[in-house]
Each structure stands twice: as C-alpha cells, then as structure tokens.
CSV table of C-alpha atoms and ligand atoms in Angstrom, one decimal:
chain,number,residue,atom,x,y,z
A,1419,MET,CA,189.0,-29.0,201.6
A,1420,ARG,CA,190.0,-31.4,204.3
A,1421,LEU,CA,193.4,-32.8,205.3
A,1422,ARG,CA,194.1,-36.5,206.1
A,1423,THR,CA,196.8,-37.6,208.4
A,1424,SER,CA,197.1,-40.4,211.0
A,1425,LEU,CA,195.8,-37.8,213.6
A,1426,THR,CA,192.6,-37.0,211.6
A,1427,GLU,CA,192.0,-40.7,211.1
A,1428,ARG,CA,192.5,-41.5,214.7
A,1429,LEU,CA,190.4,-38.7,216.1
A,1430,ARG,CA,188.0,-38.5,213.2
A,1431,VAL,CA,188.3,-34.8,212.8
A,1432,PRO,CA,188.5,-32.9,209.5
A,1433,PHE,CA,191.7,-31.0,210.3
A,1434,PRO,CA,194.9,-32.2,212.1
A,1435,ILE,CA,194.7,-29.1,214.4
A,1436,ILE,CA,194.6,-29.4,218.2
A,1437,GLY,CA,193.7,-26.4,220.3
A,1438,ALA,CA,196.3,-26.4,223.1
A,1439,PRO,CA,195.2,-27.0,226.7
A,1440,MET,CA,196.0,-23.6,228.3
A,1441,ALA,CA,195.3,-23.5,232.0
A,1442,GLY,CA,193.1,-20.5,232.9
A,1443,VAL,CA,192.6,-19.6,229.2
A,1444,ALA,CA,191.4,-22.7,227.3
A,1445,HIS,CA,188.2,-23.6,229.1
A,1446,GLY,CA,185.1,-25.3,227.7
A,1447,ALA,CA,184.0,-22.5,225.4
A,1448,LEU,CA,187.3,-22.3,223.5
A,1449,ALA,CA,187.6,-26.1,223.3
A,1450,ARG,CA,184.2,-26.4,221.9
A,1451,ALA,CA,184.8,-23.6,219.3
A,1452,VAL,CA,188.0,-25.3,218.1
A,1453,THR,CA,186.2,-28.7,217.7
A,1454,GLU,CA,183.3,-26.9,215.9
A,1455,GLY,CA,185.9,-25.5,213.5
A,1456,GLY,CA,187.1,-29.0,212.5
A,1457,GLY,CA,190.0,-29.4,215.0
A,1458,LEU,CA,190.1,-30.9,218.5
A,1459,GLY,CA,189.7,-28.5,221.4
A,1460,MET,CA,191.3,-29.1,224.7
A,1461,ILE,CA,190.6,-27.9,228.3
A,1462,GLY,CA,193.7,-26.8,230.2
A,1463,VAL,CA,193.9,-27.8,233.8
A,1464,GLY,CA,196.3,-25.9,236.2
A,1465,SER,CA,197.9,-27.2,239.3
A,1466,THR,CA,195.7,-25.0,241.5
A,1467,ASP,CA,192.4,-25.4,239.6
A,1468,ARG,CA,189.6,-26.3,241.9
A,1469,ALA,CA,187.7,-29.6,242.0
A,1470,GLY,CA,184.7,-29.5,239.7
A,1471,LEU,CA,186.3,-27.3,237.0
A,1472,ILE,CA,187.0,-30.3,234.7
A,1473,ALA,CA,183.4,-31.6,234.9
A,1474,ARG,CA,181.9,-28.1,234.4
A,1475,GLU,CA,184.1,-27.2,231.5
A,1476,ALA,CA,183.7,-30.6,229.9
A,1477,ARG,CA,180.0,-30.1,229.8
A,1478,VAL,CA,180.5,-26.9,227.9
A,1479,ALA,CA,183.2,-28.3,225.6
A,1480,SER,CA,181.2,-31.4,224.6
A,1481,ASP,CA,178.0,-29.5,224.3
A,1482,GLY,CA,176.3,-32.1,226.6
A,1483,GLY,CA,178.1,-35.1,225.1
A,1484,ARG,CA,177.8,-34.1,221.4
A,1485,LEU,CA,181.4,-33.0,220.6
A,1486,LEU,CA,184.8,-34.5,221.1
A,1487,PHE,CA,187.2,-32.7,223.4
A,1488,GLY,CA,190.5,-33.2,225.2
A,1489,VAL,CA,192.0,-32.4,228.6
A,1490,GLY,CA,195.6,-31.3,229.3
A,1491,LEU,CA,197.1,-32.2,232.6
A,1492,MET,CA,200.5,-31.4,234.1
A,1493,ALA,CA,202.4,-34.6,235.2
A,1494,TRP,CA,204.3,-32.8,238.0
A,1495,ALA,CA,201.0,-31.6,239.6
A,1496,LEU,CA,199.3,-35.0,239.6
A,1497,GLY,CA,201.4,-36.5,242.4
A,1498,ASP,CA,199.8,-34.1,244.9
A,1499,ARG,CA,196.4,-33.9,243.2
A,1500,PRO,CA,195.5,-37.4,241.9
A,1501,GLU,CA,191.8,-36.4,241.9
A,1502,LEU,CA,192.5,-34.3,238.8
A,1503,LEU,CA,193.2,-37.6,236.9
A,1504,GLU,CA,190.0,-39.2,238.2
A,1505,GLU,CA,187.9,-36.1,237.4
A,1506,THR,CA,189.3,-36.2,233.9
A,1507,VAL,CA,188.5,-39.8,233.3
A,1508,THR,CA,184.9,-39.3,234.6
A,1509,ALA,CA,184.5,-36.4,232.2
A,1510,LYS,CA,185.0,-38.8,229.3
A,1511,PRO,CA,187.4,-36.9,227.0
A,1512,ALA,CA,188.6,-38.6,223.8
A,1513,PHE,CA,192.1,-37.3,224.3
A,1514,VAL,CA,194.3,-36.5,227.3
A,1515,SER,CA,197.8,-35.0,227.4
A,1516,VAL,CA,200.1,-35.5,230.4
A,1517,SER,CA,203.0,-33.1,230.0
A,1518,PHE,CA,205.8,-31.6,232.0
A,1519,GLY,CA,207.0,-34.6,233.9
A,1520,SER,CA,206.8,-38.4,233.3
A,1521,PRO,CA,203.4,-39.5,232.0
A,1522,ALA,CA,204.3,-43.2,232.9
A,1523,PRO,CA,202.2,-43.5,236.1
A,1524,TYR,CA,199.0,-42.3,234.3
A,1525,VAL,CA,199.0,-44.0,230.9
A,1526,GLU,CA,197.4,-47.3,231.9
A,1527,ARG,CA,194.5,-45.7,233.8
A,1528,LEU,CA,193.7,-43.5,230.8
A,1529,HIS,CA,194.0,-46.4,228.3
A,1530,GLU,CA,191.7,-48.5,230.5
A,1531,ALA,CA,189.1,-45.7,230.0
A,1532,GLY,CA,189.6,-45.8,226.2
A,1533,ILE,CA,191.3,-42.5,226.1
A,1534,THR,CA,194.1,-41.6,223.6
A,1535,VAL,CA,197.1,-40.3,225.5
A,1536,ALA,CA,199.5,-37.6,224.3
A,1537,SER,CA,202.5,-35.9,225.9
A,1538,GLN,CA,204.3,-32.7,225.1
A,1539,VAL,CA,208.1,-33.2,225.0
A,1540,GLN,CA,210.9,-30.8,224.7
A,1541,SER,CA,213.8,-33.2,223.8
A,1542,THR,CA,214.4,-36.5,222.0
A,1543,ALA,CA,215.1,-38.3,225.2
A,1544,ARG,CA,211.7,-37.3,226.6
A,1545,ALA,CA,210.0,-38.4,223.4
A,1546,ILE,CA,211.5,-41.8,223.6
A,1547,ALA,CA,210.7,-42.2,227.3
A,1548,ALA,CA,207.1,-41.2,226.7
A,1549,VAL,CA,206.7,-43.7,223.9
A,1550,ASP,CA,208.3,-46.4,226.2
A,1551,ALA,CA,205.6,-45.4,228.8
A,1552,GLY,CA,202.9,-46.2,226.2
A,1553,VAL,CA,201.9,-42.7,225.1
A,1554,ASP,CA,200.0,-42.8,221.7
A,1555,ILE,CA,200.9,-39.4,220.3
A,1556,ILE,CA,204.0,-37.3,220.9
A,1557,VAL,CA,203.8,-33.5,220.8
A,1558,ALA,CA,207.2,-31.9,220.0
A,1559,GLN,CA,207.0,-28.6,221.8
A,1560,GLY,CA,209.5,-26.1,220.7
A,1561,THR,CA,210.8,-23.2,222.8
A,1562,GLU,CA,208.9,-20.7,220.6
A,1563,ALA,CA,205.7,-21.9,222.4
A,1564,GLY,CA,203.7,-19.8,224.8
A,1565,GLY,CA,203.5,-21.0,228.4
A,1566,HIS,CA,205.9,-23.5,229.9
A,1567,THR,CA,208.3,-25.1,227.5
A,1568,GLY,CA,211.9,-26.2,226.9
A,1569,THR,CA,214.9,-24.6,225.1
A,1570,VAL,CA,215.0,-26.3,221.7
A,1571,GLY,CA,213.3,-24.7,218.7
A,1572,THR,CA,210.3,-26.4,217.1
A,1573,LEU,CA,211.9,-27.2,213.8
A,1574,PRO,CA,215.0,-29.0,215.0
A,1575,LEU,CA,213.0,-30.8,217.7
A,1576,LEU,CA,210.4,-31.9,215.2
A,1577,GLN,CA,213.0,-33.4,212.9
A,1578,LEU,CA,214.8,-35.1,215.7
A,1579,VAL,CA,211.6,-36.6,217.3
A,1580,LEU,CA,210.2,-37.7,213.9
A,1581,ASP,CA,213.4,-39.7,213.4
A,1582,ALA,CA,213.4,-41.1,217.0
A,1583,VAL,CA,209.9,-42.5,217.4
A,1584,ASP,CA,207.4,-44.5,215.4
A,1585,VAL,CA,204.1,-43.0,216.8
A,1586,PRO,CA,202.4,-39.9,215.3
A,1587,VAL,CA,204.2,-36.7,216.1
A,1588,VAL,CA,202.4,-33.4,216.4
A,1589,ALA,CA,204.3,-30.0,216.2
A,1590,ALA,CA,203.7,-27.3,218.8
A,1591,GLY,CA,205.3,-23.9,219.2
A,1592,GLY,CA,205.2,-20.9,216.8
A,1593,ILE,CA,202.5,-22.2,214.5
A,1594,ALA,CA,199.8,-19.6,213.9
A,1595,THR,CA,199.1,-19.4,210.1
A,1596,PRO,CA,198.4,-21.7,207.2
A,1597,ARG,CA,202.1,-21.4,206.3
A,1598,GLY,CA,203.1,-22.8,209.7
A,1599,VAL,CA,200.6,-25.7,209.5
A,1600,ALA,CA,201.7,-26.6,206.0
A,1601,ALA,CA,205.4,-26.5,207.0
A,1602,ALA,CA,204.8,-28.8,209.9
A,1603,LEU,CA,202.7,-31.3,207.8
A,1604,ALA,CA,205.2,-31.2,204.9
A,1605,ALA,CA,208.0,-32.0,207.4
A,1606,GLY,CA,206.1,-35.2,208.5
A,1607,ALA,CA,204.1,-34.0,211.5
A,1608,ALA,CA,200.7,-35.7,211.9
A,1609,GLY,CA,199.2,-32.4,213.1
A,1610,VAL,CA,199.8,-29.2,214.8
A,1611,TRP,CA,199.0,-28.0,218.4
A,1612,VAL,CA,198.3,-24.3,218.6
A,1613,GLY,CA,197.9,-22.0,221.7
A,1614,THR,CA,199.1,-18.5,221.1
A,1615,CYS,CA,197.0,-17.9,218.0
A,1616,LEU,CA,193.9,-18.6,220.0
A,1617,LEU,CA,194.6,-16.1,222.8
A,1618,ALA,CA,192.7,-13.2,221.1
A,1619,CYS,CA,189.7,-15.3,220.2
A,1620,PRO,CA,186.5,-14.2,221.9
A,1621,GLU,CA,186.0,-17.7,223.4
A,1622,ALA,CA,189.4,-17.6,225.2
A,1623,ALA,CA,189.0,-16.8,228.9
A,1624,CYS,CA,191.2,-13.7,228.7
A,1625,ARG,CA,190.4,-10.2,230.0
A,1626,ALA,CA,190.0,-7.5,227.4
A,1627,GLU,CA,193.2,-5.8,228.7
A,1628,ALA,CA,195.2,-9.0,228.1
A,1629,ARG,CA,193.7,-9.5,224.6
A,1630,ASP,CA,194.7,-6.0,223.7
A,1631,LYS,CA,198.3,-6.6,224.8
A,1632,VAL,CA,198.4,-9.8,222.7
A,1633,LEU,CA,197.1,-8.0,219.7
A,1634,ALA,CA,199.7,-5.2,220.1
A,1635,ALA,CA,202.8,-7.4,220.9
A,1636,ASP,CA,205.3,-8.3,218.2
A,1637,GLU,CA,207.5,-11.5,217.9
A,1638,THR,CA,210.4,-9.9,219.8
A,1639,GLU,CA,208.4,-9.2,223.0
A,1640,THR,CA,208.4,-12.5,224.8
A,1641,ILE,CA,210.7,-13.9,227.4
A,1642,LEU,CA,211.3,-17.4,228.8
A,1643,THR,CA,211.3,-16.9,232.5
A,1644,ARG,CA,210.6,-18.5,235.9
A,1645,VAL,CA,209.9,-15.2,237.7
A,1646,PHE,CA,206.1,-15.6,237.7
A,1647,ASP,CA,206.4,-19.2,239.1
A,1648,VAL,CA,208.9,-18.0,241.7
A,1649,ALA,CA,206.7,-15.1,242.8
A,1650,GLN,CA,203.7,-17.3,243.1
A,1651,GLY,CA,205.5,-20.1,244.9
A,1652,ILE,CA,204.2,-22.6,242.2
A,1653,GLY,CA,206.0,-25.9,242.2
A,1654,TRP,CA,206.9,-26.0,238.5
A,1655,PRO,CA,210.1,-28.1,238.0
A,1656,GLU,CA,213.0,-25.7,237.3
A,1657,THR,CA,213.7,-27.3,233.9
A,1658,PHE,CA,210.4,-25.7,232.6
A,1659,ALA,CA,210.4,-21.9,232.4
A,1660,GLY,CA,207.3,-20.1,231.0
A,1661,ARG,CA,207.3,-18.0,227.8
A,1662,ALA,CA,205.3,-14.8,228.5
A,1663,LEU,CA,205.1,-11.2,227.2
A,1664,ARG,CA,207.9,-9.1,228.6
A,1665,ASN,CA,206.7,-6.5,231.0
A,1666,ARG,CA,207.9,-4.3,233.9
A,1667,PHE,CA,207.9,-7.3,236.3
A,1668,THR,CA,210.1,-9.5,234.0
A,1669,ASP,CA,212.4,-6.5,233.3
A,1670,THR,CA,212.9,-6.0,237.1
A,1671,TRP,CA,213.2,-9.6,238.3
A,1672,HIS,CA,214.4,-11.9,235.4
A,1673,GLY,CA,217.9,-13.1,236.5
A,1674,ARG,CA,217.2,-12.1,240.1
A,1675,GLU,CA,214.9,-15.0,241.0
A,1676,ALA,CA,216.6,-15.7,244.4
A,1677,ASP,CA,216.0,-12.1,245.5
A,1678,LEU,CA,212.4,-12.3,244.2
A,1679,ALA,CA,211.7,-15.5,246.2
A,1680,GLY,CA,212.6,-13.5,249.4
A,1681,ASP,CA,210.7,-10.3,248.5
A,1682,THR,CA,207.3,-10.6,250.0
A,1683,GLU,CA,206.2,-7.2,248.8
A,1684,ALA,CA,207.0,-8.0,245.2
A,1685,ARG,CA,205.1,-11.2,245.5
A,1686,HIS,CA,202.0,-9.4,246.8
A,1687,ARG,CA,202.3,-6.8,244.1
A,1688,LEU,CA,202.0,-9.6,241.5
A,1689,ALA,CA,199.0,-11.0,243.2
A,1690,ASP,CA,197.3,-7.6,243.4
A,1691,ALA,CA,198.1,-6.9,239.7
A,1692,ARG,CA,196.5,-10.2,238.7
A,1693,THR,CA,193.3,-9.3,240.5
A,1694,ALA,CA,193.3,-5.8,239.0
A,1695,GLY,CA,194.2,-6.9,235.4
A,1696,ASP,CA,197.4,-4.8,235.5
A,1697,TYR,CA,199.5,-6.5,232.9
A,1698,ASP,CA,202.6,-4.3,233.3
A,1699,THR,CA,203.1,-6.5,236.4
A,1700,ALA,CA,200.8,-9.5,235.9
A,1701,TYR,CA,201.7,-12.2,233.4
A,1702,ILE,CA,200.3,-13.0,230.0
A,1703,TYR,CA,201.8,-16.3,228.8
A,1704,ALA,CA,202.3,-16.1,225.0
A,1705,GLY,CA,204.7,-17.5,222.4
A,1706,GLN,CA,206.7,-15.9,219.6
A,1707,ALA,CA,203.8,-16.4,217.3
A,1708,VAL,CA,202.1,-13.5,219.1
A,1709,GLY,CA,203.5,-11.3,216.4
A,1710,LEU,CA,201.2,-13.0,214.0
A,1711,VAL,CA,198.1,-12.4,216.1
A,1712,ARG,CA,196.5,-9.2,214.8
A,1713,ARG,CA,192.8,-9.7,214.9
A,1714,SER,CA,190.3,-11.2,217.3
A,1715,VAL,CA,188.7,-14.0,215.2
A,1716,PRO,CA,186.2,-16.6,216.4
A,1717,ALA,CA,188.1,-19.8,217.1
A,1718,ALA,CA,186.0,-22.0,214.8
A,1719,GLN,CA,186.7,-19.6,211.9
A,1720,LEU,CA,190.4,-19.5,212.8
A,1721,VAL,CA,190.7,-23.3,212.8
A,1722,ARG,CA,188.9,-23.6,209.4
A,1723,ASP,CA,191.1,-20.9,207.9
A,1724,LEU,CA,194.3,-22.7,209.2
A,1725,GLY,CA,193.1,-26.0,207.8
A,1726,GLU,CA,191.8,-24.9,204.5
A,1727,GLY,CA,194.7,-22.5,204.0
A,1728,ALA,CA,197.3,-25.2,204.7
A,1729,ALA,CA,195.6,-27.6,202.3
A,1730,SER,CA,195.7,-25.0,199.5
A,1731,LEU,CA,199.3,-24.0,200.2
A,1732,LEU,CA,200.5,-27.6,200.3
A,1733,ALA,CA,198.8,-28.3,196.9
A,1734,GLU,CA,200.2,-25.1,195.4
A,1735,ARG,CA,203.7,-25.4,196.8
A,1736,LEU,CA,204.2,-29.0,196.0
A,1737,GLU,CA,203.2,-28.2,192.4
A,1738,ALA,CA,205.5,-25.3,192.3
A,1739,VAL,CA,208.6,-26.9,193.8
A,1740,LEU,CA,208.5,-30.5,192.5
A,1741,VAL,CA,210.5,-30.8,189.3
A,1742,ASP,CA,209.6,-34.2,188.1
A,1743,GLY,CA,206.3,-35.0,190.0
A,1744,PRO,CA,206.1,-36.6,193.4
A,1745,ALA,CA,209.4,-37.8,194.8
A,1746,ARG,CA,209.9,-41.5,195.3
A,1747,GLY,CA,212.4,-43.0,197.7
A,1748,PRO,CA,213.7,-42.8,201.2
A,1749,ALA,CA,212.4,-39.4,202.1
A,1750,THR,CA,208.8,-40.3,201.1
A,1751,ALA,CA,209.1,-43.6,203.0
A,1752,ARG,CA,210.3,-41.8,206.1
A,1753,LEU,CA,207.4,-39.4,206.0
A,1754,SER,CA,204.8,-42.1,205.7
A,1755,SER,CA,206.3,-44.1,208.5
A,1756,ASN,CA,205.3,-41.5,211.1
A,1757,ASP,CA,202.2,-40.4,209.5
B,2829,FMN,C1,198.5,-19.0,228.0
B,2829,FMN,C2,199.0,-20.4,227.8
B,2829,FMN,C3,198.8,-21.3,228.8
B,2829,FMN,C4,199.3,-22.7,228.6
B,2829,FMN,N1,199.0,-23.6,229.6
B,2829,FMN,C5,199.3,-24.9,229.3
B,2829,FMN,C6,198.8,-25.9,230.2
B,2829,FMN,O1,198.0,-25.7,231.1
B,2829,FMN,N2,199.1,-27.2,229.9
B,2829,FMN,C7,199.8,-27.6,228.8
B,2829,FMN,O2,200.1,-28.7,228.6
B,2829,FMN,N3,200.4,-26.6,228.0
B,2829,FMN,C8,200.1,-25.3,228.2
B,2829,FMN,N4,200.5,-24.3,227.4
B,2829,FMN,C9,201.4,-24.7,226.3
B,2829,FMN,C10,200.6,-25.2,225.1
B,2829,FMN,O3,200.0,-26.4,225.3
B,2829,FMN,C11,201.3,-25.2,223.8
B,2829,FMN,O4,202.5,-26.0,223.9
B,2829,FMN,C12,201.7,-23.9,223.1
B,2829,FMN,O5,200.7,-23.0,223.3
B,2829,FMN,C13,202.1,-24.1,221.7
B,2829,FMN,O6,202.8,-23.0,221.1
B,2829,FMN,P1,202.2,-21.7,220.6
B,2829,FMN,O7,201.7,-21.0,221.8
B,2829,FMN,O8,203.3,-21.0,219.9
B,2829,FMN,O9,201.0,-22.0,219.7
B,2829,FMN,C14,200.1,-23.0,227.5
B,2829,FMN,C15,200.3,-22.0,226.5
B,2829,FMN,C16,199.8,-20.7,226.7
B,2829,FMN,C17,200.1,-19.7,225.6
C-alpha cells in the first residue's frame, strides 16, 4: 500500500517519509537505504565537516546517480563556510534543508539549481519567515526531536504551523512508529521527518556502543542541553539546545554552562571520551522517541513498515471512528489546503 500527499507527488516517492539529515550519523549509506525503502533519505552536514564529505556521501546515497537524496545544512554555519552550499549544489540533490537560522540568503541559489528547499522551524514566526523567504516545504520540528531543536511540542507546533502557512508542512519530532506517522498525516501534515528511529539501523554511522545505549534507553532519559556545544566551543546559536541521552556529563554540567566553558580539563575529557566511544561522557543525540527503538532493523525495512503500517492504520481508524462516513465541511477543506 502506498500513501499519497503533496510531498509524495512533489518528490515522486511512495511514502511521505523523510530520513532526517543527522550530522555524523546520516551519511550516504543511511540516506540510500531510506530512499530504497520508499522514503527520501538525507545526508546531514555538520558545521565542522570536511570539504569533500558531501560529494563522497552523495555518490553513495544516489548509488551513482540512480536514487534521489537530500542534504541538510545548518544556516548558522553557512556564513563562515559558504563552500558547503556550493558543494551541495554540485552534488545534485533533489531536496535541501536549511535549518537553524534564516534560510533566506540561500533559497535563490538552490532554486536556480532546480532544488526543492525545506527548512525546519520551531515556532510559527519562523515558519512564516521561511515561507516569506521562498522555502517550498516547512518542517515543524517539535522539542521531542533528537538533536538541536526548540521548546514547543510537535503536536501544538504542527497545528499552529498548518494554520499559519499555505505550503506543505512536514512533522518532525517524536515520530517512530506507524501510529505516529498516521497521527501526523491525519492532522494534515504532508509527511513526516524521522531521525531517532533510524539511529539503531545498521546503515547509521553509529558505533556499536552508541547503538546499544539507544536500544536500552527509555523515553524519560533524554535532556535538552547546551553542555556539549559549550564544551566543544561550537558556535550553535543559544536558542537551539540539543536533545541527547542523559549521562554523567549532563548530570555534572547541565545548568553550570558558564563553569564548563572555563573548565579546560572537562572539555578535554569530552574530546577523549568521543575518541574512545565512552558514552558516559560523550554525547548521543536522540529524541524522546528513543523509548520506541527496541531493535536494529535495516532502514529500508523500517521505512516500508512505517509507510505500510500507517496506511493500514489510517484506513482502519477512519472506518472505526467516523460515524456517518467521511466528514464534509471546514475541517476537511482545511486539511486539503495544506496537503
Ligand atoms: C543524532 C542526530 C543528529 C541530528 N543532526 C541534524 C543535522 O545535522 N541537521 C539537521 O537539520 N537536523 C539534525 N537533527 C534533527 C533532525 O533533523 C530531526 O529534526 C529529528 O531527528 C526529528 O525528531 P526525532 O529524532 O524524534 O525523529 C539531528 C537529530 C539527531 C537525532
């Protein structure tokens, strides 16, 4: 069973499921597997990623030009590293997200290259600003999400953004099962954008120790914190903290960021722990949906299961809850206006 939304029509994919760009984790192999499963896989590009990474991973993701893929960039990092945008355009992705900062300076260049542009937003105001800048697809990213995010939950944000803009809206944050996909689509989202549920897939660039921690963690074990950015001296804007698994490092330093910034030894300990794969100190960015990740499943299978499962659930649930057949009226009209 396939699903049809404005996103599947635009991207020509069977399922409205986008594999989130996760710097350091979502490289070409994961992106390719997500696309092979019927979604759209994305490559995550970090602020310190080396030149050449995008071209190399794009070759893997596209399987030599055969498959669609996307690239996720961070707006705040592009000012100092404009070459990341040019490398992205050269790699010929179908889809690029510019998130965490204004996408405005980059939209025209991407459109000229025929690329669909998305932006993750964490508030209604950011959604409206991104649409005004010409972004084609808005991703409403709730605070449940793994990695850097805002403070509003996915469901309120999704409802607000759906009402505020007239372009397709994709839901991100906390979606990891067919139930989550079905809920977002039923609310009017054109698709879903999933990261945490892919972390344990064999194609994710995670060490075995990190994968085991993800598989063991429950939904109460994450924290939204700036400590890892402070300790690494990374220039993330303060408005975006990162959701990671809680560990000894966050227990020690969260709330004491000013002390941490001046503690050279603690900062070295984090660097050493990252090299050693010691996740009591090093970070694992993951969202609240980590409590739903219990098995390491190939990403293509996971995407197929999400898409097919959501299609069955939507059919079953609609039949179960509708009293007099499909509703007619303003709610239906509103849904179809975004999607
Ligand atoms: C490990 C990890 C790394 C991430 N890195 C990026 C990134 O480089 N760029 C980006 O736009 N979003 C990044 N994100 C956020 C995702 O794009 C997405 O919003 C999030 O994973 C969705 O919520 P979920 O984790 O609950 O599925 C990252 C998320 C995770 C879990």
